[in-house]
PDB file of C-alpha atoms in Angstrom:
ATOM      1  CA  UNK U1406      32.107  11.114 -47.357  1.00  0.00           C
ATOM      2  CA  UNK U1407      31.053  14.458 -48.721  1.00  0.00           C
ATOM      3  CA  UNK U1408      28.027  14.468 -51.439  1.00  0.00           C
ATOM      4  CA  UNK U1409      28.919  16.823 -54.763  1.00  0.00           C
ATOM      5  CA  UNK U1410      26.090  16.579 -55.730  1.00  0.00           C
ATOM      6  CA  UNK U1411      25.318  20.341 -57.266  1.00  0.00           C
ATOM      7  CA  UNK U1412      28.390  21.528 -56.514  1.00  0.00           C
ATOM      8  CA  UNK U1413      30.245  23.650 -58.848  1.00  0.00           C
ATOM      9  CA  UNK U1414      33.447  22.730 -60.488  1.00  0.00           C
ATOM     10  CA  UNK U1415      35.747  23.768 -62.643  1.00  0.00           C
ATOM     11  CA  UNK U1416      38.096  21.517 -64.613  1.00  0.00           C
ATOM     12  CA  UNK U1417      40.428  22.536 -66.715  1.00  0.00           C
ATOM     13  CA  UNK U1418      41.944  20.620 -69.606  1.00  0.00           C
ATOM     14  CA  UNK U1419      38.814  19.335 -69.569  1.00  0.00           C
ATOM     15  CA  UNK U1420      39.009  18.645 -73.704  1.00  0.00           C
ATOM     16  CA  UNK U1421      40.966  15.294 -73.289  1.00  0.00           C
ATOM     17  CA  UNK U1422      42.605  13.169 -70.902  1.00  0.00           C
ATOM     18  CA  UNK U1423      42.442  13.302 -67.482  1.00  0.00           C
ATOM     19  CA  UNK U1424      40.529  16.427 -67.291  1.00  0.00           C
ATOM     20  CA  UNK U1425      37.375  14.528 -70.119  1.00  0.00           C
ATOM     21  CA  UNK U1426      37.804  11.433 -67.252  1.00  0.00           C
ATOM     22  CA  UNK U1427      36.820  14.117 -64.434  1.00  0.00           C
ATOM     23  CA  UNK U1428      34.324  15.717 -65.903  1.00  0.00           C
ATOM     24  CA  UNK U1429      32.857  11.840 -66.507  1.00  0.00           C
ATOM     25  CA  UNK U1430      33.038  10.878 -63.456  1.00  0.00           C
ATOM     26  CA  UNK U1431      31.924  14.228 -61.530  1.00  0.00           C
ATOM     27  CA  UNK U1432      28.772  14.521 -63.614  1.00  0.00           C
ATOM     28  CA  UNK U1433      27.780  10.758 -63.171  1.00  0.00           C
ATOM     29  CA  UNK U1434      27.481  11.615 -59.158  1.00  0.00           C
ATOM     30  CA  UNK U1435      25.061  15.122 -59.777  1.00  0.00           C
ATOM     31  CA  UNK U1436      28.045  17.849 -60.210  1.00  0.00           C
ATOM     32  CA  UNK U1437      27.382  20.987 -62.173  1.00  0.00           C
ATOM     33  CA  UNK U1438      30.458  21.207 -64.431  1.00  0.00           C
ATOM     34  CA  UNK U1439      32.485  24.406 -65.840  1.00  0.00           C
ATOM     35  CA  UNK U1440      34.554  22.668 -68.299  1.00  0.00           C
ATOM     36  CA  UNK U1441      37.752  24.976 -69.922  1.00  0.00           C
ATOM     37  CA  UNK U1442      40.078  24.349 -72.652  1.00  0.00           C
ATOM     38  CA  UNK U1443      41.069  25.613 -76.075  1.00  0.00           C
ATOM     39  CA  UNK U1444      39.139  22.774 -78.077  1.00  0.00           C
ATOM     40  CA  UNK U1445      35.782  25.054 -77.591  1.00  0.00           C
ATOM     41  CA  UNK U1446      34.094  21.959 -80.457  1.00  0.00           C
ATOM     42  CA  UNK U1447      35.107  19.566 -77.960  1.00  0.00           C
ATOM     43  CA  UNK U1448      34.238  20.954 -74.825  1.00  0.00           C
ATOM     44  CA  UNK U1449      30.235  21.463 -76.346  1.00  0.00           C
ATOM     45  CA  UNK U1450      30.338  18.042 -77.412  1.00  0.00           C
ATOM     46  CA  UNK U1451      30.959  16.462 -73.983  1.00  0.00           C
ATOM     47  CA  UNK U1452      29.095  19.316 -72.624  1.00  0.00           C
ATOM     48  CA  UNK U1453      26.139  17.857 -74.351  1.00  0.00           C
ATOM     49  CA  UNK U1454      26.709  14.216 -73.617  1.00  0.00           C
ATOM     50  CA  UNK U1455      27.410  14.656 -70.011  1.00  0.00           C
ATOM     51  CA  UNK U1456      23.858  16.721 -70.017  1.00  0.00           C
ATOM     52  CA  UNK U1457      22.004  13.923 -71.842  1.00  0.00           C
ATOM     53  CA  UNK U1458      23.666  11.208 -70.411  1.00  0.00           C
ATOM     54  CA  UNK U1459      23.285  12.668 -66.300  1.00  0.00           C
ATOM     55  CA  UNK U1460      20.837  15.311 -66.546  1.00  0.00           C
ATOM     56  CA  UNK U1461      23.558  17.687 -64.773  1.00  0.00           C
ATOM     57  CA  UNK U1462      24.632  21.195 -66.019  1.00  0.00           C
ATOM     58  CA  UNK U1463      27.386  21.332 -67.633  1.00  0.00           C
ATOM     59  CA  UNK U1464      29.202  24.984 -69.239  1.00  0.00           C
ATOM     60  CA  UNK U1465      31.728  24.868 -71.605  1.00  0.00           C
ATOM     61  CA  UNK U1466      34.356  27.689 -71.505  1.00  0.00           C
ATOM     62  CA  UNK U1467      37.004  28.350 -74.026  1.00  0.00           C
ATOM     63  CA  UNK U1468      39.575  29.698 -72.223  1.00  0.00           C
ATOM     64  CA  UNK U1469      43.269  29.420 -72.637  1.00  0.00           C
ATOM     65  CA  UNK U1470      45.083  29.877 -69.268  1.00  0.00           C
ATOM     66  CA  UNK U1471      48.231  31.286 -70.194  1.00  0.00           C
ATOM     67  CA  UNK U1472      46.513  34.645 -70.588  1.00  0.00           C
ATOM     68  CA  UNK U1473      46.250  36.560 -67.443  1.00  0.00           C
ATOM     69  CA  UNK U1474      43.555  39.374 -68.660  1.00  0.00           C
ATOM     70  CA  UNK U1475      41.076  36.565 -70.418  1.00  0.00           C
ATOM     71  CA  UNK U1476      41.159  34.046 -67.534  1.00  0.00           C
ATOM     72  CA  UNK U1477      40.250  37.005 -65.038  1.00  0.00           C
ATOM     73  CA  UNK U1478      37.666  38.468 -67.280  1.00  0.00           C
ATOM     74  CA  UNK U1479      36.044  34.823 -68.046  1.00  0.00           C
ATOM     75  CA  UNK U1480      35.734  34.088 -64.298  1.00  0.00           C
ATOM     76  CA  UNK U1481      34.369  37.548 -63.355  1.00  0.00           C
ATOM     77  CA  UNK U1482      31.784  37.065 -66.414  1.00  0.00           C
ATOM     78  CA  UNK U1483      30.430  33.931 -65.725  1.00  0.00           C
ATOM     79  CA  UNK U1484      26.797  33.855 -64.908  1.00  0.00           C
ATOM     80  CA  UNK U1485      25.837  34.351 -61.769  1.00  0.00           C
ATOM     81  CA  UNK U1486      24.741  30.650 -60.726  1.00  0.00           C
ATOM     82  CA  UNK U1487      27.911  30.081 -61.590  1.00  0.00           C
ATOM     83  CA  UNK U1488      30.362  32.196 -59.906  1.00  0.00           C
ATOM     84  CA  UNK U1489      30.375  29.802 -56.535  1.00  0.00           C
ATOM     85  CA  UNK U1490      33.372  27.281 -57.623  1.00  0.00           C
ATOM     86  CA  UNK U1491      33.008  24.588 -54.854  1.00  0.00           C
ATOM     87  CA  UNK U1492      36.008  22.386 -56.757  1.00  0.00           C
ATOM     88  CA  UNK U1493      38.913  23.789 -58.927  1.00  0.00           C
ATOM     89  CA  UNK U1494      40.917  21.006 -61.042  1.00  0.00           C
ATOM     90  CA  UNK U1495      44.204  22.824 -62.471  1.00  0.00           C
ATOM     91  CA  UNK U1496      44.202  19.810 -64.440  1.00  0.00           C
ATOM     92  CA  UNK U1497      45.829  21.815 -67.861  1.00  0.00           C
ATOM     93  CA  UNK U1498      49.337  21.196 -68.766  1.00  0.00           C
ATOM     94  CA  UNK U1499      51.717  20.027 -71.255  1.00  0.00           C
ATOM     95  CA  UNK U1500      55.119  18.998 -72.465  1.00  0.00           C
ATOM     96  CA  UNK U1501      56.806  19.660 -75.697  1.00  0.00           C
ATOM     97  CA  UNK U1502      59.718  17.775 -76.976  1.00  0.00           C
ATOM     98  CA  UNK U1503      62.199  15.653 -75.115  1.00  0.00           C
ATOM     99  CA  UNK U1504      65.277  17.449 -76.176  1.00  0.00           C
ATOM    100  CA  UNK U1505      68.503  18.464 -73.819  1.00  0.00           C
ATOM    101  CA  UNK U1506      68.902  21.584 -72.724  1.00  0.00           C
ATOM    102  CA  UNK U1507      71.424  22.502 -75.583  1.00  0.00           C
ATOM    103  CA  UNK U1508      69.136  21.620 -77.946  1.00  0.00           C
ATOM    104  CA  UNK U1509      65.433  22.799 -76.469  1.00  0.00           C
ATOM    105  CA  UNK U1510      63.705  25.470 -78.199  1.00  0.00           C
ATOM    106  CA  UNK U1511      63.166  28.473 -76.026  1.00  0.00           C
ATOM    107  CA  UNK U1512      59.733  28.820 -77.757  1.00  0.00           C
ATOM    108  CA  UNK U1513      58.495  25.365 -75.867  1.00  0.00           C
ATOM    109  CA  UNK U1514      60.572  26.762 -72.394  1.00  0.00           C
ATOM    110  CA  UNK U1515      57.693  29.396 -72.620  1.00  0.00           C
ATOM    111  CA  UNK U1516      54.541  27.308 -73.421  1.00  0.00           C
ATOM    112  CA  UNK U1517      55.421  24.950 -70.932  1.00  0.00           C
ATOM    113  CA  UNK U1518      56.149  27.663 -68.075  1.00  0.00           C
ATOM    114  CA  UNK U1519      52.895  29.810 -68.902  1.00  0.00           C
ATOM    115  CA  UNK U1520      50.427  26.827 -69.252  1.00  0.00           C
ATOM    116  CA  UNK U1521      51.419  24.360 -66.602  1.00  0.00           C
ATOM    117  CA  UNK U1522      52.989  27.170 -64.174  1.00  0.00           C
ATOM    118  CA  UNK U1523      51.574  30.604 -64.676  1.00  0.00           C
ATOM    119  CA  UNK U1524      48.086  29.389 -65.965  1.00  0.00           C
ATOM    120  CA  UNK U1525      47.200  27.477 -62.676  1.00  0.00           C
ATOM    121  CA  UNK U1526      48.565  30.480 -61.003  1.00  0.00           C
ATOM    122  CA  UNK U1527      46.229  33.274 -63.110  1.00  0.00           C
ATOM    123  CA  UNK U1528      43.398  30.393 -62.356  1.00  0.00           C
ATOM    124  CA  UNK U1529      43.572  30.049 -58.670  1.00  0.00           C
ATOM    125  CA  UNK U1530      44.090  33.530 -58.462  1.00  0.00           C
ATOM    126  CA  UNK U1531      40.883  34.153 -60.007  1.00  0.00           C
ATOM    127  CA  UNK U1532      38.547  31.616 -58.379  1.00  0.00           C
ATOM    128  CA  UNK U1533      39.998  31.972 -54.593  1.00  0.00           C
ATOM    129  CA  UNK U1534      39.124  34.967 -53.307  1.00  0.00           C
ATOM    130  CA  UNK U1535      35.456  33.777 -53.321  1.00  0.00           C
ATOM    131  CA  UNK U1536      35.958  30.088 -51.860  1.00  0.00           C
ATOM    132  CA  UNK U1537      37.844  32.644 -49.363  1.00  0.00           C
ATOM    133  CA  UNK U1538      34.747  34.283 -48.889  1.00  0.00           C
ATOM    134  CA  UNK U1539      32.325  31.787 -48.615  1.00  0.00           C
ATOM    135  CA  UNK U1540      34.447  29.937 -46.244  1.00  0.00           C
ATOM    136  CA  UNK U1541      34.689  26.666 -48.190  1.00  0.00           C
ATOM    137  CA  UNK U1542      36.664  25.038 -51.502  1.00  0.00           C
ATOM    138  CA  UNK U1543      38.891  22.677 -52.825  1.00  0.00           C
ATOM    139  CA  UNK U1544      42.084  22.909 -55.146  1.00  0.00           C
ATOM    140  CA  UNK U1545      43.332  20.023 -56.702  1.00  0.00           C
ATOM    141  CA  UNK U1546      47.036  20.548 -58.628  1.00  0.00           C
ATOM    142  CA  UNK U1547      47.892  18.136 -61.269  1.00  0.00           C
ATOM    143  CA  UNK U1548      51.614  17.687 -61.093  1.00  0.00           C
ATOM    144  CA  UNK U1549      53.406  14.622 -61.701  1.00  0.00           C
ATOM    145  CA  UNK U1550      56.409  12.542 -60.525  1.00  0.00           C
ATOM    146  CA  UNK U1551      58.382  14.380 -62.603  1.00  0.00           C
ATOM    147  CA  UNK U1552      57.830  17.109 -60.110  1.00  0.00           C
ATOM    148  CA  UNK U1553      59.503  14.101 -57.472  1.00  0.00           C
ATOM    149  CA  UNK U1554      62.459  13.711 -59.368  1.00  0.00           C
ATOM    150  CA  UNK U1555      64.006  14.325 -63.115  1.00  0.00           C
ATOM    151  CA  UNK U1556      64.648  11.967 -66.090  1.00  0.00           C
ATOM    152  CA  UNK U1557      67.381  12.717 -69.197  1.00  0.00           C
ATOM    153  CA  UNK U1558      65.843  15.413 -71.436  1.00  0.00           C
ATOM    154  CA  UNK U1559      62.486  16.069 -68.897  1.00  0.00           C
ATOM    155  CA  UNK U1560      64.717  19.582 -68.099  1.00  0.00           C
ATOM    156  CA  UNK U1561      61.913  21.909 -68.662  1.00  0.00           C
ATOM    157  CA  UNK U1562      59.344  20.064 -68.266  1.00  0.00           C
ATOM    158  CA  UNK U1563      60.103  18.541 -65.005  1.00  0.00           C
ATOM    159  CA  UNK U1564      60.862  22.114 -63.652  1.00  0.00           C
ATOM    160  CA  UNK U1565      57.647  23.145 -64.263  1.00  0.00           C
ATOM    161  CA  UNK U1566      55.991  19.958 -62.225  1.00  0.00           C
ATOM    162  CA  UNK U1567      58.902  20.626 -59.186  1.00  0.00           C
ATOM    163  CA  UNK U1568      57.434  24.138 -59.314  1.00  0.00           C
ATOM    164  CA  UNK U1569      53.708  22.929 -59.346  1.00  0.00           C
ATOM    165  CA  UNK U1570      54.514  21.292 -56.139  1.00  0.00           C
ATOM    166  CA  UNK U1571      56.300  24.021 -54.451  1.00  0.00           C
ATOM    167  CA  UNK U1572      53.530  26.045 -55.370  1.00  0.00           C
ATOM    168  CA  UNK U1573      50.813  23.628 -54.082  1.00  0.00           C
ATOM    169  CA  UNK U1574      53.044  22.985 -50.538  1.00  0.00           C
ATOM    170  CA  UNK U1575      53.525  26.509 -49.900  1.00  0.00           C
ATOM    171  CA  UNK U1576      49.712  27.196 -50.793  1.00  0.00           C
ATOM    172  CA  UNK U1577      48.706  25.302 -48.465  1.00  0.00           C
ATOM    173  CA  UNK U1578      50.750  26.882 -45.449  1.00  0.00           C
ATOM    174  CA  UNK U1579      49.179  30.252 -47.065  1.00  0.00           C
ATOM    175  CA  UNK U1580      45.832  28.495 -46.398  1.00  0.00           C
ATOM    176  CA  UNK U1581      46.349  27.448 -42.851  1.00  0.00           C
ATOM    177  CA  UNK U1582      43.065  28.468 -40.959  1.00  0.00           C
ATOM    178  CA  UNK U1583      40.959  29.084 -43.646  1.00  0.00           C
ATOM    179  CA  UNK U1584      38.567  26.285 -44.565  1.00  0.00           C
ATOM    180  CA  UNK U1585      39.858  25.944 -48.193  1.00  0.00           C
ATOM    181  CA  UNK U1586      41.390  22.497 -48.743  1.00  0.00           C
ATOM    182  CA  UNK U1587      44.877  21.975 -51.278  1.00  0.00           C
ATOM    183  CA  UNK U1588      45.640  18.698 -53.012  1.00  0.00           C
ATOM    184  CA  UNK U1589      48.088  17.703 -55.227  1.00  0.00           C
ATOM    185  CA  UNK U1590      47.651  14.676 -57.690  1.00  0.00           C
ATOM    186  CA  UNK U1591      51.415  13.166 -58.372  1.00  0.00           C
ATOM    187  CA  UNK U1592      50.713  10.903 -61.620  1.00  0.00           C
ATOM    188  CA  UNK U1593      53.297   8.617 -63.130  1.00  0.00           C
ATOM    189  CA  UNK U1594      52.660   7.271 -66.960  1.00  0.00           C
ATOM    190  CA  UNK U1595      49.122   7.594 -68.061  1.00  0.00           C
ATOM    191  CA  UNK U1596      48.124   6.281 -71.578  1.00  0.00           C
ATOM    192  CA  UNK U1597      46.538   9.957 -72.772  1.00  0.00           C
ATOM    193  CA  UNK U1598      46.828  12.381 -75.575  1.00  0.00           C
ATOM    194  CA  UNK U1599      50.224  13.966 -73.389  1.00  0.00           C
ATOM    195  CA  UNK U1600      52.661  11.893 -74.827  1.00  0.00           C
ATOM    196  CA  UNK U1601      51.306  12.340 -78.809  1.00  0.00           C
ATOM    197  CA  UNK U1602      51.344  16.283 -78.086  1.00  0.00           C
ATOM    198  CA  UNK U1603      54.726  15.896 -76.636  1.00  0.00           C
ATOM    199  CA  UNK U1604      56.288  14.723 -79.658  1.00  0.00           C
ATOM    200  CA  UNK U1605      53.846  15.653 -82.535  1.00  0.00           C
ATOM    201  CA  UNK U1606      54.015  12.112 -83.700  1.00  0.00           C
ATOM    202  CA  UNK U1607      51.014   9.213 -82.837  1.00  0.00           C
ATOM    203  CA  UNK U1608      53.012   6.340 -83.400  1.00  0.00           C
ATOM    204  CA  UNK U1609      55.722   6.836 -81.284  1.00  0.00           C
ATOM    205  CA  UNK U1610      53.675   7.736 -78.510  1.00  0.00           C
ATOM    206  CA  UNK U1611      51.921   4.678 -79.091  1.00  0.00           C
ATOM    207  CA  UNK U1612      54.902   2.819 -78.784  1.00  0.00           C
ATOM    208  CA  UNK U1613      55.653   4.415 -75.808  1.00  0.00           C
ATOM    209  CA  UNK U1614      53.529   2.829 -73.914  1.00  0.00           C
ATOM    210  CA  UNK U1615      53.395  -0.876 -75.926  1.00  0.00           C
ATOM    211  CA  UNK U1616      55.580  -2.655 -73.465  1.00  0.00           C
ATOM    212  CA  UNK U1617      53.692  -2.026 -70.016  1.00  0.00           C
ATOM    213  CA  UNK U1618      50.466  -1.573 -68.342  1.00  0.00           C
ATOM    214  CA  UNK U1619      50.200   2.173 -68.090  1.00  0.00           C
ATOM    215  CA  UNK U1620      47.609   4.113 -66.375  1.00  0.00           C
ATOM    216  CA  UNK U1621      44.670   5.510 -68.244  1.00  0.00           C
ATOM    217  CA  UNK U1622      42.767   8.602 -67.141  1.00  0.00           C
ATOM    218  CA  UNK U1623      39.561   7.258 -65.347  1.00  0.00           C
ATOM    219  CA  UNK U1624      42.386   5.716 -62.824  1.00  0.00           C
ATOM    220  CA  UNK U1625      43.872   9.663 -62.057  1.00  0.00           C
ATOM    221  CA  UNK U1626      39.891  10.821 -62.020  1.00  0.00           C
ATOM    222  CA  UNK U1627      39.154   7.999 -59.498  1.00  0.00           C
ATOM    223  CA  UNK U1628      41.772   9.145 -56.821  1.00  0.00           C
ATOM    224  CA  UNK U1629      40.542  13.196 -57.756  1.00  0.00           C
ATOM    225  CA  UNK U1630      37.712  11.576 -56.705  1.00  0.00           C
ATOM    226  CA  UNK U1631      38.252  10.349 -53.315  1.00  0.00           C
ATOM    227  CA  UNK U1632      40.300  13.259 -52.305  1.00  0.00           C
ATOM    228  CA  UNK U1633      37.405  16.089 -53.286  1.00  0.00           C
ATOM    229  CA  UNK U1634      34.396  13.212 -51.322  1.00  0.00           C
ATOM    230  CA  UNK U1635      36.580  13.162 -47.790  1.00  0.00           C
ATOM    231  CA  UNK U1636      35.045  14.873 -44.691  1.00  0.00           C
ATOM    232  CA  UNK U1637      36.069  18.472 -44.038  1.00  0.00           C
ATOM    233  CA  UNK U1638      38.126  17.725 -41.759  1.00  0.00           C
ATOM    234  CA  UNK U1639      40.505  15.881 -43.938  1.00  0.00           C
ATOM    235  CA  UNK U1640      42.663  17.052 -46.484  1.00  0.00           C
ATOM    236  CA  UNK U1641      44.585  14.708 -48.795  1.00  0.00           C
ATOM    237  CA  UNK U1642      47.725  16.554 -49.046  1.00  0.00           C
ATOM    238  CA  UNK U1643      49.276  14.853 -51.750  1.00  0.00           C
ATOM    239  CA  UNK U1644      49.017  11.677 -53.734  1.00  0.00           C
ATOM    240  CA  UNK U1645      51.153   9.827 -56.446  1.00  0.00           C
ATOM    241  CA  UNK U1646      49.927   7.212 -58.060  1.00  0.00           C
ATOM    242  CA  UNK U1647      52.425   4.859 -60.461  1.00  0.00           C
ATOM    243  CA  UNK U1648      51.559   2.075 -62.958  1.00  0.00           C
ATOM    244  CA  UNK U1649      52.690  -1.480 -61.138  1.00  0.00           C
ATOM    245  CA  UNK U1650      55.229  -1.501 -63.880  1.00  0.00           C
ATOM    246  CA  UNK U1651      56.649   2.010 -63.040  1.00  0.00           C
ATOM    247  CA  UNK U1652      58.655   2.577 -59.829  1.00  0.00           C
ATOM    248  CA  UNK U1653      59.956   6.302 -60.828  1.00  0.00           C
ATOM    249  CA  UNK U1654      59.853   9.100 -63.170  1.00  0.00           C
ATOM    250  CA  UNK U1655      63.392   7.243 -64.542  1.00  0.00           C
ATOM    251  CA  UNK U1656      62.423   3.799 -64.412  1.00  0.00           C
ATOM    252  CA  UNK U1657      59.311   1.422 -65.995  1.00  0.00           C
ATOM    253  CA  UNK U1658      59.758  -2.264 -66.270  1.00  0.00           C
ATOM    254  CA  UNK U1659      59.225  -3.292 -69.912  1.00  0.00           C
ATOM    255  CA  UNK U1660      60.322  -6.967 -69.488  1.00  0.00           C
ATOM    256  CA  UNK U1661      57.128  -8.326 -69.661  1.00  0.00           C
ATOM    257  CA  UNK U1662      54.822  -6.215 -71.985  1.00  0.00           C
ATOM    258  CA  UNK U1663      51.023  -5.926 -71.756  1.00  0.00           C
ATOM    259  CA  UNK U1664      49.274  -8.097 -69.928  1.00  0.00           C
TER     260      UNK U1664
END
């Protein structure tokens, strides 16, 4: 089991969700964290409470990913005790709407293709050459089942997870020989702030997930978790990990409810 403790890593999407739960968990074993996102009021905020709370170092980055030019310039100007990214979490990505094709707006087609597509792209493409360098890394991909298969109305949004895992497969055989590790995270339903930004409206995501036991974040964080910690000699190629009420992307059992 590998030790992170002082290793550098970069999360990002680390405002909410899955991304917060990493930066948790990371910091309570000794990590230095680099955590991005848009929410700049958030990231300080947990910046601060993971430094108070763990006594690690923590730097919040406001960075939105879809933009080539400011994620290369951001990487290239962070300080210098910063620069060597042992871990990078693409953990940023989004849906918008659950329309059909005929009725999507093109305007969503294009948020959804340059955050959960294009930004992991402009941030790996930043941060590798170095973990190239130094002869070590790791790169975790969050996709999703809906990168496994596709559900009525997912269209879009499931195109960009199938693409996140053609992208992770094929870096990977890119990789071969180098020392530089590639994992990606398959999640199924996890009880975050996704669903409420997917349709603009609280309530109905809440009732999305009323009738099962979904998985929260700390659950996703957990397994990032045991995939960065293996020896170097290991690579967790991919992982998907499904609520016990959830057998696919098309099907949850709501028969029961919450237990």
């Amino acid at each position: 089991m590998l030790n992170i403790k002082d290793k550098v890593i970069l999360i990002t999407g680390a405002s909410s969700g899955i991304g917060e739960a990493c930066a948790r968990l990371f910091a309570s074993h000794g990590a230095n964290l680099i955590v991005t996102a848009r929410r700049i009021e958030r990231l300080r905020y947990l910046s601060e409470a993971l430094q108070a709370e763990y006594q690690t170092k923590c730097f919040p980055l406001e960075l939105d990913i879809r933009d080539r030019n400011a994620v290369e310039s951001a990487i290239k100007a962070l300080p210098a005790s910063w620069r060597s990214i042992d871990i990078l979490i693409n953990n940023a990505g989004l849906a918008l709407s659950s329309d059909p094709i005929q009725k999507g707006l093109p305007e969503n087609w294009d948020t959804m293709i340059d955050t959960n597509v294009k930004g992991l792209l402009y941030v790996t493409h930043a941060i590798l050459p170095d973990m190239l360098k130094r002869k070590k890394g790791h790169i975790v991909n969050i996709g999703s089942i809906a990168g496994q298969g596709v559900y009525p109305n997912g269209n879009v949004y499931c195109a960009t997870k199938h693409a996140v895992r053609a992208i992770t497969q094929s870096m990977r055989m890119d990789l071969m020989g180098t020392p530089v590790r590639v994992t990606e995270i398959a999640p199924g339903a996890v009880e975050t702030e996704f669903s409420t930004v997917r349709w603009n409206d609280e309530q109905k995501a809440k009732q999305f997930y009323q009738d099962f036991n979904p998985l929260v974040a700390d659950d996703i964080a957990d397994a990032i978790y045991y995939c960065v910690t293996r020896p170097l000699h290991v690579d967790i190629a991919e992982m998907t990990i499904m609520p016990t009420d959830q057998a696919s992307c098309n099907f949850i059992s709501r028969e029961k409810g919450k237990k």
